[in-house]
Amino acid sequence: NERIKLARALQAQRKTREKEGRFVIEGARLMEEGLRAGAKFDFALFTADPDDRARGVLGRLRETGATAIEVSPEVMKACSDTESPQSVLAVVFAPTSESAPTPPHPHTPLLLICDRLSDPGNLGTLLRAAAAAGADAALLAPGCVDAFNPKVIRGGMGAHFRLQIESLDWNQIAERANGLSVRLADSQSAIGHRPSAIGHRPSAIRHDLADWTLPSALIIGSEADGPSDSARALAAETVFIPMPGGTESLNAAMAGVIVLFEAVRQRGVKRET
């Protein structure tokens, strides 16, 4: 069955996802998120006797004109990226730049820039946080894991339907960030000690003392390798999260969540005043 082969290839291979312009979502919850966002579905697979939630989402899916195919538990397991597959999964067309969600206006821009993030769980969590924080977009620099990797999809919990996500080179990222206050998140202990091949060392400030009410971009870099020279070159300022407990650093996702929601807090205070 060509659809089964496609679902399996989309789960396993980035090049197939990029060539086909499609990806797989698993479970009724993510399918509901896609339907709510107006995502374009290709087809769905389901096993016999799905629960009420799955039956409801299959009914709504059929109303859009997408095909739903019953498969055996063995076939579902072969198409799933998890050890315990859910009763339904779907193949969805990836958003285009024209169909990507846009933030409400009037709006102060906020971009998330991901620099060489290789852990899919971290990237998924960051995308989920950026969507929740109302960011305009998440820009993935070279060296990042594929945003449509199955583990990133699960970690994002529907962020792919609520957030514009683009993989760009650094020149394109610089163009998108033009006119924004670009800040690089880095641990306090690393500031002044991590060498840069280009000699650029942005000033450092505590994350909650930076002015996030300005049009802003936040760069989150790799835990293992630190920020790239391209990231440091783009940033006008480095922000750090104080850690009185003596921990050397937080993981990339935790740091990103803290800083993104500091921006949310400051912007909320500004609106109230």
Short mmCIF file of C-alpha atoms in Angstrom, two decimals:
data_model
loop_
_atom_site.label_atom_id
_atom_site.label_comp_id
_atom_site.label_asym_id
_atom_site.label_seq_id
_atom_site.Cartn_x
_atom_site.Cartn_y
_atom_site.Cartn_z
CA ASN A 1 0.00 0.00 0.00
CA GLU A 2 1.59 3.24 -1.16
CA ARG A 3 0.07 5.28 1.66
CA ILE A 4 1.50 2.94 4.29
CA LYS A 5 4.91 3.17 2.64
CA LEU A 6 4.65 6.97 2.57
CA ALA A 7 3.68 7.23 6.25
CA ARG A 8 6.62 5.04 7.26
CA ALA A 9 9.07 7.00 5.09
CA LEU A 10 7.82 10.33 6.43
CA GLN A 11 8.40 9.12 9.98
CA ALA A 12 11.89 7.88 9.22
CA GLN A 13 13.46 10.31 6.76
CA ARG A 14 13.92 14.06 6.73
CA LYS A 15 14.60 14.04 2.99
CA THR A 16 11.23 12.38 2.37
CA ARG A 17 9.44 14.98 4.51
CA GLU A 18 11.18 17.78 2.61
CA LYS A 19 10.54 16.22 -0.81
CA GLU A 20 6.87 15.42 -0.15
CA GLY A 21 6.07 18.54 1.88
CA ARG A 22 4.21 16.39 4.40
CA PHE A 23 4.66 15.02 7.90
CA VAL A 24 2.93 12.64 10.33
CA ILE A 25 1.01 13.50 13.48
CA GLU A 26 -0.09 10.82 15.95
CA GLY A 27 -3.14 10.80 18.20
CA ALA A 28 -6.51 12.52 18.31
CA ARG A 29 -5.22 15.53 20.25
CA LEU A 30 -2.72 16.62 17.59
CA MET A 31 -5.27 15.93 14.88
CA GLU A 32 -7.74 18.21 16.69
CA GLU A 33 -5.07 20.91 16.82
CA GLY A 34 -4.53 20.57 13.08
CA LEU A 35 -8.23 20.71 12.28
CA ARG A 36 -8.69 23.73 14.53
CA ALA A 37 -5.86 25.52 12.71
CA GLY A 38 -7.22 24.65 9.27
CA ALA A 39 -4.30 22.39 8.36
CA LYS A 40 -4.58 20.45 5.11
CA PHE A 41 -4.82 16.71 5.78
CA ASP A 42 -3.82 14.09 3.22
CA PHE A 43 -5.11 10.90 4.87
CA ALA A 44 -5.47 9.17 8.23
CA LEU A 45 -4.92 5.65 9.49
CA PHE A 46 -6.92 4.16 12.34
CA THR A 47 -7.33 0.81 14.06
CA ALA A 48 -10.62 -0.92 14.82
CA ASP A 49 -12.74 0.37 17.71
CA PRO A 50 -11.13 3.79 18.26
CA ASP A 51 -12.25 5.66 21.37
CA ASP A 52 -14.90 8.40 21.27
CA ARG A 53 -12.36 11.19 20.85
CA ALA A 54 -10.67 9.44 17.94
CA ARG A 55 -14.03 8.67 16.29
CA GLY A 56 -15.01 12.31 16.59
CA VAL A 57 -11.82 13.55 15.00
CA LEU A 58 -12.10 10.97 12.19
CA GLY A 59 -15.61 12.22 11.46
CA ARG A 60 -14.41 15.82 11.25
CA LEU A 61 -11.48 14.72 9.10
CA ARG A 62 -13.77 13.00 6.58
CA GLU A 63 -15.80 16.22 6.33
CA THR A 64 -12.69 17.96 4.97
CA GLY A 65 -12.47 15.39 2.17
CA ALA A 66 -9.47 13.50 3.55
CA THR A 67 -9.44 9.71 3.41
CA ALA A 68 -9.46 7.58 6.56
CA ILE A 69 -8.21 4.00 6.24
CA GLU A 70 -8.65 1.23 8.79
CA VAL A 71 -5.46 -0.78 9.39
CA SER A 72 -4.41 -3.61 11.65
CA PRO A 73 -2.60 -2.93 14.95
CA GLU A 74 0.53 -4.39 13.35
CA VAL A 75 0.41 -1.91 10.48
CA MET A 76 -0.26 0.97 12.87
CA LYS A 77 2.77 -0.03 14.94
CA ALA A 78 4.90 -0.14 11.80
CA CYS A 79 3.77 3.40 10.90
CA SER A 80 4.13 4.83 14.40
CA ASP A 81 7.23 6.39 15.94
CA THR A 82 6.25 5.31 19.47
CA GLU A 83 6.44 2.01 21.34
CA SER A 84 2.73 2.17 22.20
CA PRO A 85 0.92 3.55 19.15
CA GLN A 86 -2.33 5.45 19.48
CA SER A 87 -5.42 4.36 17.55
CA VAL A 88 -5.16 7.07 14.92
CA LEU A 89 -2.50 9.00 12.99
CA ALA A 90 -2.58 11.32 10.01
CA VAL A 91 -0.39 12.60 7.22
CA VAL A 92 -0.58 16.40 6.98
CA PHE A 93 0.75 18.85 4.42
CA ALA A 94 3.43 21.12 5.87
CA PRO A 95 2.42 24.79 6.13
CA THR A 96 3.73 27.09 3.41
CA SER A 97 4.91 30.64 4.02
CA GLU A 98 1.54 31.82 2.70
CA SER A 99 -0.48 29.53 4.99
CA ALA A 100 1.68 29.93 8.11
CA PRO A 101 -0.13 31.42 11.11
CA THR A 102 0.39 35.11 11.79
CA PRO A 103 0.28 36.85 15.17
CA PRO A 104 -2.46 39.33 16.03
CA HIS A 105 -1.95 43.00 15.26
CA PRO A 106 -1.06 45.50 16.57
CA HIS A 107 1.86 43.44 17.75
CA THR A 108 5.43 43.97 18.96
CA PRO A 109 7.56 41.45 17.06
CA LEU A 110 9.21 38.59 18.95
CA LEU A 111 11.32 36.01 17.14
CA LEU A 112 12.89 32.83 18.47
CA ILE A 113 16.14 31.86 16.73
CA CYS A 114 17.40 28.32 17.32
CA ASP A 115 21.14 27.83 16.88
CA ARG A 116 22.45 24.28 16.31
CA LEU A 117 19.82 22.61 18.53
CA SER A 118 20.25 18.91 17.85
CA ASP A 119 18.01 17.43 20.57
CA PRO A 120 14.46 16.95 19.23
CA GLY A 121 12.92 17.07 22.70
CA ASN A 122 14.51 20.45 23.41
CA LEU A 123 13.43 21.88 20.07
CA GLY A 124 9.87 20.60 20.50
CA THR A 125 9.62 22.18 23.95
CA LEU A 126 10.99 25.48 22.66
CA LEU A 127 8.53 25.57 19.78
CA ARG A 128 5.68 24.86 22.18
CA ALA A 129 6.84 27.69 24.44
CA ALA A 130 7.30 30.12 21.54
CA ALA A 131 3.77 29.39 20.32
CA ALA A 132 2.39 29.87 23.83
CA ALA A 133 4.31 33.14 24.21
CA GLY A 134 2.81 34.52 21.00
CA ALA A 135 6.09 34.66 19.08
CA ASP A 136 5.91 35.67 15.44
CA ALA A 137 8.12 32.83 14.24
CA ALA A 138 10.80 30.32 15.12
CA LEU A 139 13.79 30.51 12.80
CA LEU A 140 16.00 27.41 12.68
CA ALA A 141 19.63 28.07 11.81
CA PRO A 142 21.89 25.52 10.09
CA GLY A 143 22.71 22.56 12.32
CA CYS A 144 19.28 22.28 13.94
CA VAL A 145 17.32 19.04 14.00
CA ASP A 146 14.43 18.92 11.51
CA ALA A 147 11.41 20.77 12.91
CA PHE A 148 9.15 18.01 11.56
CA ASN A 149 11.05 15.14 13.16
CA PRO A 150 8.44 12.92 14.92
CA LYS A 151 9.91 13.64 18.37
CA VAL A 152 9.86 17.38 17.71
CA ILE A 153 6.22 17.11 16.58
CA ARG A 154 5.27 15.33 19.82
CA GLY A 155 7.21 17.80 21.96
CA GLY A 156 5.64 20.75 20.17
CA MET A 157 2.12 19.63 21.16
CA GLY A 158 0.48 21.44 18.26
CA ALA A 159 2.94 24.35 17.99
CA HIS A 160 3.53 23.46 14.33
CA PHE A 161 -0.05 24.57 13.62
CA ARG A 162 0.16 27.79 15.64
CA LEU A 163 3.67 29.07 14.92
CA GLN A 164 5.52 30.00 11.75
CA ILE A 165 8.61 27.76 11.59
CA GLU A 166 11.34 28.29 9.01
CA SER A 167 14.76 26.75 8.37
CA LEU A 168 17.04 29.54 7.11
CA ASP A 169 20.72 30.35 6.65
CA TRP A 170 22.31 33.07 8.77
CA ASN A 171 22.07 35.73 6.05
CA GLN A 172 18.32 35.14 5.82
CA ILE A 173 18.00 35.16 9.60
CA ALA A 174 19.88 38.48 9.76
CA GLU A 175 17.44 39.93 7.23
CA ARG A 176 14.45 38.75 9.28
CA ALA A 177 15.97 40.15 12.47
CA ASN A 178 16.82 43.52 10.96
CA GLY A 179 15.48 46.31 13.16
CA LEU A 180 15.00 44.02 16.18
CA SER A 181 16.92 43.97 19.46
CA VAL A 182 18.74 40.64 19.10
CA ARG A 183 19.81 38.95 22.33
CA LEU A 184 21.71 35.72 22.85
CA ALA A 185 20.92 33.56 25.88
CA ASP A 186 24.07 32.19 27.48
CA SER A 187 24.99 30.97 30.95
CA GLN A 188 26.56 33.56 33.26
CA SER A 189 29.55 31.33 33.93
CA ALA A 190 30.41 31.16 30.24
CA ILE A 191 30.41 34.90 29.61
CA GLY A 192 33.91 36.15 29.01
CA HIS A 193 35.38 32.64 28.94
CA ARG A 194 34.10 31.11 25.73
CA PRO A 195 36.37 32.20 22.85
CA SER A 196 34.96 33.43 19.57
CA ALA A 197 36.82 33.03 16.30
CA ILE A 198 35.55 36.39 15.09
CA GLY A 199 36.37 38.32 18.25
CA HIS A 200 32.80 39.53 18.78
CA ARG A 201 31.72 39.66 22.40
CA PRO A 202 28.31 41.24 23.00
CA SER A 203 27.63 42.93 26.34
CA ALA A 204 25.97 40.81 29.05
CA ILE A 205 22.86 41.58 31.10
CA ARG A 206 20.56 39.61 33.38
CA HIS A 207 17.61 38.31 31.39
CA ASP A 208 14.98 40.19 33.41
CA LEU A 209 16.85 43.51 33.14
CA ALA A 210 16.78 43.46 29.33
CA ASP A 211 13.93 45.43 27.74
CA TRP A 212 11.74 42.84 26.04
CA THR A 213 9.00 45.37 25.32
CA LEU A 214 11.07 46.38 22.29
CA PRO A 215 10.77 44.45 19.00
CA SER A 216 13.05 41.55 19.90
CA ALA A 217 14.72 38.34 18.81
CA LEU A 218 16.03 35.70 21.21
CA ILE A 219 18.78 33.28 20.18
CA ILE A 220 18.98 29.95 22.01
CA GLY A 221 22.10 27.94 21.26
CA SER A 222 23.37 24.42 21.66
CA GLU A 223 24.01 23.17 25.20
CA ALA A 224 26.87 20.96 24.10
CA ASP A 225 28.71 23.36 21.81
CA GLY A 226 27.55 26.78 22.94
CA PRO A 227 26.47 29.56 20.60
CA SER A 228 27.95 29.60 17.12
CA ASP A 229 30.09 32.50 15.94
CA SER A 230 27.25 33.48 13.59
CA ALA A 231 24.89 33.72 16.55
CA ARG A 232 27.34 35.83 18.53
CA ALA A 233 27.89 38.11 15.53
CA LEU A 234 24.17 38.76 15.15
CA ALA A 235 23.50 39.44 18.84
CA ALA A 236 23.84 42.96 20.19
CA GLU A 237 23.53 41.72 23.76
CA THR A 238 23.93 38.54 25.78
CA VAL A 239 21.43 37.68 28.51
CA PHE A 240 21.95 35.23 31.33
CA ILE A 241 19.66 33.67 33.93
CA PRO A 242 20.96 34.03 37.50
CA MET A 243 21.43 30.65 39.19
CA PRO A 244 22.25 31.09 42.88
CA GLY A 245 22.21 27.33 43.39
CA GLY A 246 25.55 27.01 41.63
CA THR A 247 24.37 24.97 38.63
CA GLU A 248 26.60 25.60 35.62
CA SER A 249 23.75 25.95 33.14
CA LEU A 250 20.16 25.07 32.29
CA ASN A 251 19.27 23.03 29.26
CA ALA A 252 18.34 24.95 26.13
CA ALA A 253 14.61 24.39 26.46
CA MET A 254 14.44 25.49 30.10
CA ALA A 255 16.45 28.63 29.40
CA GLY A 256 14.32 29.50 26.40
CA VAL A 257 11.06 29.08 28.30
CA ILE A 258 12.25 31.32 31.14
CA VAL A 259 13.37 34.12 28.84
CA LEU A 260 10.36 33.94 26.50
CA PHE A 261 7.94 34.28 29.39
CA GLU A 262 9.96 37.13 30.87
CA ALA A 263 9.18 38.88 27.58
CA VAL A 264 5.51 37.99 28.02
CA ARG A 265 5.55 39.34 31.59
CA GLN A 266 7.15 42.64 30.61
CA ARG A 267 4.81 43.16 27.69
CA GLY A 268 1.81 42.42 29.90
CA VAL A 269 2.97 44.96 32.48
CA LYS A 270 3.48 47.56 29.72
CA ARG A 271 -0.06 47.03 28.40
CA GLU A 272 -1.53 47.34 31.89
CA THR A 273 0.28 50.64 32.49
#
